[in-house]
CSV table of N, CA and C in Angstrom, one decimal:
chain,number,residue,atom,x,y,z
A,826,UNK,N,92.5,142.0,105.2
A,826,UNK,CA,91.9,143.2,104.8
A,826,UNK,C,92.3,143.6,103.3
A,827,UNK,N,91.4,144.3,102.7
A,827,UNK,CA,91.6,144.7,101.3
A,827,UNK,C,92.5,146.0,101.3
A,828,UNK,N,93.5,146.0,100.5
A,828,UNK,CA,94.4,147.1,100.4
A,828,UNK,C,94.0,148.0,99.2
A,829,UNK,N,93.8,149.3,99.5
A,829,UNK,CA,93.6,150.2,98.4
A,829,UNK,C,94.9,150.9,98.1
A,830,UNK,N,95.1,151.0,96.8
A,830,UNK,CA,96.4,151.6,96.4
A,830,UNK,C,96.2,152.7,95.4
A,831,UNK,N,95.1,153.4,95.5
A,831,UNK,CA,94.8,154.5,94.5
A,831,UNK,C,95.8,155.6,94.7
A,832,UNK,N,96.2,155.9,95.9
A,832,UNK,CA,97.2,157.0,96.1
A,832,UNK,C,98.6,156.6,95.7
A,833,UNK,N,98.9,155.3,95.6
A,833,UNK,CA,100.2,154.7,95.3
A,833,UNK,C,100.5,154.7,93.8
A,834,UNK,N,99.5,155.0,93.0
A,834,UNK,CA,99.6,155.0,91.5
A,834,UNK,C,99.4,153.7,90.9
A,835,UNK,N,98.9,152.7,91.6
A,835,UNK,CA,98.6,151.4,91.0
A,835,UNK,C,97.4,151.4,90.2
A,836,UNK,N,97.4,150.6,89.1
A,836,UNK,CA,96.1,150.5,88.3
A,836,UNK,C,95.2,149.6,89.1
A,837,UNK,N,93.9,149.6,88.6
A,837,UNK,CA,92.9,148.8,89.3
A,837,UNK,C,93.3,147.3,89.1
A,838,UNK,N,93.8,146.9,88.0
A,838,UNK,CA,94.1,145.5,87.8
A,838,UNK,C,95.3,145.1,88.7
A,839,UNK,N,96.2,145.9,88.9
A,839,UNK,CA,97.4,145.6,89.8
A,839,UNK,C,96.9,145.5,91.2
A,840,UNK,N,96.0,146.3,91.6
A,840,UNK,CA,95.4,146.3,93.0
A,840,UNK,C,94.6,145.0,93.2
A,841,UNK,N,93.8,144.6,92.2
A,841,UNK,CA,93.1,143.4,92.3
A,841,UNK,C,94.0,142.2,92.3
A,842,UNK,N,95.0,142.2,91.5
A,842,UNK,CA,96.0,141.1,91.5
A,842,UNK,C,96.7,141.0,92.9
A,843,UNK,N,97.1,142.1,93.4
A,843,UNK,CA,97.8,142.1,94.7
A,843,UNK,C,96.8,141.6,95.8
A,844,UNK,N,95.6,142.1,95.9
A,844,UNK,CA,94.7,141.6,96.9
A,844,UNK,C,94.3,140.2,96.7
A,845,UNK,N,94.4,139.6,95.5
A,845,UNK,CA,94.0,138.2,95.3
A,845,UNK,C,95.2,137.3,95.7
A,846,UNK,N,96.4,137.7,95.4
A,846,UNK,CA,97.6,136.8,95.6
A,846,UNK,C,98.4,137.0,96.9
A,847,UNK,N,98.1,138.1,97.6
A,847,UNK,CA,99.0,138.4,98.8
A,847,UNK,C,98.9,137.3,99.9
A,848,UNK,N,97.7,136.8,100.2
A,848,UNK,CA,97.6,135.7,101.2
A,848,UNK,C,98.1,134.4,100.7
A,849,UNK,N,97.9,134.1,99.4
A,849,UNK,CA,98.5,132.9,98.8
A,849,UNK,C,100.0,132.9,98.8
A,850,UNK,N,100.6,134.0,98.5
A,850,UNK,CA,102.0,134.2,98.5
A,850,UNK,C,102.6,134.0,99.9
A,851,UNK,N,101.9,134.6,100.8
A,851,UNK,CA,102.3,134.5,102.2
A,851,UNK,C,102.3,133.0,102.7
A,852,UNK,N,101.2,132.3,102.3
A,852,UNK,CA,101.1,130.9,102.7
A,852,UNK,C,102.2,130.1,102.0
A,853,UNK,N,102.5,130.3,100.8
A,853,UNK,CA,103.6,129.6,100.1
A,853,UNK,C,104.9,129.8,100.8
A,854,UNK,N,105.2,131.1,101.1
A,854,UNK,CA,106.4,131.4,101.8
A,854,UNK,C,106.5,130.7,103.1
A,855,UNK,N,105.5,130.7,103.9
A,855,UNK,CA,105.5,130.0,105.2
A,855,UNK,C,105.6,128.5,105.0
A,856,UNK,N,105.0,127.9,104.0
A,856,UNK,CA,105.1,126.5,103.7
A,856,UNK,C,106.6,126.2,103.3
A,857,UNK,N,107.2,127.0,102.5
A,857,UNK,CA,108.6,126.8,102.1
A,857,UNK,C,109.5,126.8,103.4
A,858,UNK,N,109.2,127.6,104.4
A,858,UNK,CA,110.0,127.7,105.6
A,858,UNK,C,109.7,126.6,106.6
A,859,UNK,N,108.4,126.3,106.7
A,859,UNK,CA,108.0,125.3,107.8
A,859,UNK,C,108.2,123.9,107.4
A,860,UNK,N,107.9,123.5,106.2
A,860,UNK,CA,108.0,122.1,105.8
A,860,UNK,C,109.4,121.5,106.0
A,861,UNK,N,110.4,122.2,105.5
A,861,UNK,CA,111.8,121.6,105.7
A,861,UNK,C,112.1,121.6,107.2
A,862,UNK,N,111.6,122.6,108.0
A,862,UNK,CA,111.9,122.6,109.4
A,862,UNK,C,111.2,121.5,110.1
A,863,UNK,N,110.0,121.1,109.7
A,863,UNK,CA,109.3,120.0,110.3
A,863,UNK,C,110.0,118.7,110.0
A,864,UNK,N,110.6,118.6,108.8
A,864,UNK,CA,111.2,117.4,108.3
A,864,UNK,C,112.7,117.3,108.9
A,865,UNK,N,113.1,118.3,109.6
A,865,UNK,CA,114.4,118.3,110.2
A,865,UNK,C,115.5,118.7,109.3
A,866,UNK,N,115.2,119.4,108.3
A,866,UNK,CA,116.3,119.8,107.3
A,866,UNK,C,116.9,121.1,107.6
A,867,UNK,N,116.2,122.0,108.2
A,867,UNK,CA,116.7,123.4,108.6
A,867,UNK,C,117.1,123.4,110.1
A,868,UNK,N,118.2,122.9,110.5
A,868,UNK,CA,118.5,122.8,111.9
A,868,UNK,C,118.8,124.2,112.4
A,869,UNK,N,119.3,125.1,111.6
A,869,UNK,CA,119.6,126.5,112.1
A,869,UNK,C,118.3,127.2,112.5
A,870,UNK,N,117.3,127.1,111.7
A,870,UNK,CA,116.0,127.7,112.0
A,870,UNK,C,115.4,127.1,113.2
A,871,UNK,N,115.4,125.7,113.3
A,871,UNK,CA,114.9,125.0,114.5
A,871,UNK,C,115.6,125.4,115.7
A,872,UNK,N,116.9,125.5,115.7
A,872,UNK,CA,117.6,125.9,116.9
A,872,UNK,C,117.4,127.4,117.3
A,873,UNK,N,117.3,128.2,116.3
A,873,UNK,CA,117.0,129.7,116.5
A,873,UNK,C,115.7,129.9,117.1
A,874,UNK,N,114.6,129.3,116.5
A,874,UNK,CA,113.3,129.5,117.0
A,874,UNK,C,113.0,128.7,118.3
A,875,UNK,N,113.7,127.7,118.6
A,875,UNK,CA,113.5,126.9,119.8
A,875,UNK,C,114.5,127.2,120.9
A,876,UNK,N,115.2,128.4,120.8
A,876,UNK,CA,116.1,128.7,121.8
A,876,UNK,C,115.5,129.2,123.1
A,877,UNK,N,116.2,129.1,124.2
A,877,UNK,CA,115.7,129.5,125.5
A,877,UNK,C,115.6,131.0,125.6
A,878,UNK,N,116.3,131.7,124.7
A,878,UNK,CA,116.2,133.2,124.8
A,878,UNK,C,114.8,133.7,124.6
A,879,UNK,N,113.9,133.0,123.9
A,879,UNK,CA,112.6,133.4,123.6
A,879,UNK,C,111.6,133.1,124.8
A,880,UNK,N,112.0,132.4,125.8
A,880,UNK,CA,111.1,132.0,126.9
A,880,UNK,C,110.5,133.2,127.7
A,881,UNK,N,111.3,134.2,128.1
A,881,UNK,CA,110.7,135.4,128.8
A,881,UNK,C,109.8,136.1,127.9
A,882,UNK,N,110.1,136.3,126.6
A,882,UNK,CA,109.3,137.1,125.7
A,882,UNK,C,108.0,136.3,125.5
A,883,UNK,N,108.1,135.0,125.4
A,883,UNK,CA,106.9,134.1,125.2
A,883,UNK,C,105.9,134.2,126.4
A,884,UNK,N,106.5,134.2,127.6
A,884,UNK,CA,105.6,134.3,128.8
A,884,UNK,C,105.0,135.7,128.9
A,885,UNK,N,105.7,136.7,128.5
A,885,UNK,CA,105.1,138.1,128.6
A,885,UNK,C,104.0,138.3,127.5
A,886,UNK,N,104.2,137.8,126.3
A,886,UNK,CA,103.2,138.0,125.3
A,886,UNK,C,102.0,137.1,125.6
A,887,UNK,N,102.2,135.9,126.1
A,887,UNK,CA,101.1,135.0,126.5
A,887,UNK,C,100.3,135.7,127.6
A,888,UNK,N,101.0,136.2,128.6
A,888,UNK,CA,100.3,136.9,129.7
A,888,UNK,C,99.5,138.1,129.2
A,889,UNK,N,100.1,138.9,128.2
A,889,UNK,CA,99.4,140.0,127.7
A,889,UNK,C,98.2,139.6,126.9
A,890,UNK,N,98.3,138.4,126.2
A,890,UNK,CA,97.2,137.9,125.4
A,890,UNK,C,96.0,137.5,126.4
A,891,UNK,N,96.4,136.9,127.5
A,891,UNK,CA,95.4,136.5,128.4
A,891,UNK,C,94.6,137.7,129.1
A,892,UNK,N,95.3,138.8,129.4
A,892,UNK,CA,94.7,139.9,130.1
A,892,UNK,C,94.3,141.0,129.2
A,893,UNK,N,94.5,140.9,127.9
A,893,UNK,CA,94.3,142.1,127.1
A,893,UNK,C,92.8,142.5,127.0
A,894,UNK,N,91.9,141.6,127.2
A,894,UNK,CA,90.4,141.9,127.1
A,894,UNK,C,89.8,142.3,128.5
A,895,UNK,N,90.6,142.3,129.5
A,895,UNK,CA,90.1,142.7,130.8
A,895,UNK,C,89.8,144.2,130.8
A,896,UNK,N,90.6,145.0,130.2
A,896,UNK,CA,90.3,146.5,130.2
A,896,UNK,C,89.0,146.8,129.5
A,897,UNK,N,88.8,146.4,128.3
A,897,UNK,CA,87.5,146.7,127.7
A,897,UNK,C,86.3,146.1,128.5
A,898,UNK,N,86.5,145.0,129.0
A,898,UNK,CA,85.4,144.4,129.8
A,898,UNK,C,85.1,145.3,131.1
A,899,UNK,N,86.2,145.7,131.7
A,899,UNK,CA,86.0,146.6,132.9
A,899,UNK,C,85.4,147.9,132.5
A,900,UNK,N,85.8,148.4,131.4
A,900,UNK,CA,85.2,149.7,130.9
A,900,UNK,C,83.7,149.5,130.5
A,901,UNK,N,83.4,148.5,129.8
A,901,UNK,CA,82.0,148.3,129.5
A,901,UNK,C,81.1,147.9,130.6
A,902,UNK,N,81.6,147.1,131.6
A,902,UNK,CA,80.7,146.8,132.7
A,902,UNK,C,80.6,147.9,133.7
A,903,UNK,N,81.5,148.8,133.7
A,903,UNK,CA,81.4,149.9,134.6
A,903,UNK,C,80.3,150.9,134.2
A,904,UNK,N,79.9,150.8,133.0
A,904,UNK,CA,78.9,151.8,132.5
A,904,UNK,C,77.4,151.3,132.6
A,905,UNK,N,77.2,150.0,132.9
A,905,UNK,CA,75.9,149.5,133.0
A,905,UNK,C,75.4,149.7,134.5
A,906,UNK,N,74.1,149.4,134.7
A,906,UNK,CA,73.4,149.7,136.0
A,906,UNK,C,73.4,148.5,136.9
A,907,UNK,N,74.2,147.4,136.6
A,907,UNK,CA,74.1,146.3,137.5
A,907,UNK,C,75.1,146.5,138.7
A,908,UNK,N,75.1,145.6,139.6
A,908,UNK,CA,75.9,145.8,140.8
A,908,UNK,C,77.4,145.9,140.5
A,909,UNK,N,78.0,147.0,140.8
A,909,UNK,CA,79.4,147.1,140.4
A,909,UNK,C,80.4,146.2,141.2
A,910,UNK,N,80.0,145.8,142.4
A,910,UNK,CA,80.9,144.9,143.2
A,910,UNK,C,81.1,143.6,142.4
A,911,UNK,N,80.1,143.0,141.9
A,911,UNK,CA,80.3,141.7,141.2
A,911,UNK,C,81.2,141.9,140.0
A,912,UNK,N,81.1,142.9,139.2
A,912,UNK,CA,81.9,143.1,138.1
A,912,UNK,C,83.4,143.4,138.5
A,913,UNK,N,83.5,144.2,139.5
A,913,UNK,CA,84.9,144.5,139.9
A,913,UNK,C,85.6,143.3,140.5
A,914,UNK,N,84.9,142.5,141.3
A,914,UNK,CA,85.5,141.3,141.9
A,914,UNK,C,85.8,140.3,140.8
A,915,UNK,N,84.8,140.2,139.8
A,915,UNK,CA,85.0,139.2,138.7
A,915,UNK,C,86.2,139.6,137.9
A,916,UNK,N,86.3,140.9,137.6
A,916,UNK,CA,87.4,141.4,136.7
A,916,UNK,C,88.7,141.2,137.4
A,917,UNK,N,88.8,141.5,138.7
A,917,UNK,CA,90.0,141.4,139.5
A,917,UNK,C,90.4,139.9,139.6
A,918,UNK,N,89.4,139.1,139.8
A,918,UNK,CA,89.7,137.6,139.9
A,918,UNK,C,90.2,137.1,138.6
A,919,UNK,N,89.6,137.5,137.5
A,919,UNK,CA,90.2,137.0,136.2
A,919,UNK,C,91.6,137.5,136.0
A,920,UNK,N,91.8,138.8,136.3
A,920,UNK,CA,93.1,139.4,136.2
A,920,UNK,C,94.2,138.6,137.0
A,921,UNK,N,93.8,138.2,138.2
A,921,UNK,CA,94.7,137.4,139.0
A,921,UNK,C,95.0,136.1,138.4
A,922,UNK,N,93.9,135.4,138.0
A,922,UNK,CA,94.1,134.0,137.5
A,922,UNK,C,94.9,134.1,136.2
A,923,UNK,N,94.6,135.1,135.3
A,923,UNK,CA,95.3,135.1,134.0
A,923,UNK,C,96.8,135.6,134.2
A,924,UNK,N,97.0,136.5,135.2
A,924,UNK,CA,98.4,136.9,135.4
A,924,UNK,C,99.2,135.8,136.0
A,925,UNK,N,98.7,135.1,137.0
A,925,UNK,CA,99.5,134.0,137.6
A,925,UNK,C,99.6,132.9,136.6
A,926,UNK,N,98.5,132.6,135.9
A,926,UNK,CA,98.5,131.5,134.9
A,926,UNK,C,99.4,131.8,133.7
A,927,UNK,N,99.6,133.1,133.4
A,927,UNK,CA,100.5,133.4,132.3
A,927,UNK,C,102.0,133.2,132.5
A,928,UNK,N,102.3,133.0,133.8
A,928,UNK,CA,103.7,132.8,134.2
A,928,UNK,C,104.2,131.4,134.1
A,929,UNK,N,103.3,130.5,133.8
A,929,UNK,CA,103.6,129.1,133.7
A,929,UNK,C,103.6,128.5,132.3
């Protein structure tokens, strides 16, 4: 997204430079961190990010990712004139599959 910085006191040129370079700078920073990790040079980062402590959080966030669109779908399908049983059963079935599937 484009950042507007008029209220921050930035000039137009500074805003354009920031919006142009922010994603490139982020990519370079990630490259500087990921490349040595992939080559096996940063063992501390590899051990920290690969630790078993992240497993419960990873399962929770993956489960939330899988079911996060069920609420808008249920909300939108409840307002149309089609048979509500199909949508309710379909939504509940997807919720069950995604919830159980998110735990593995």
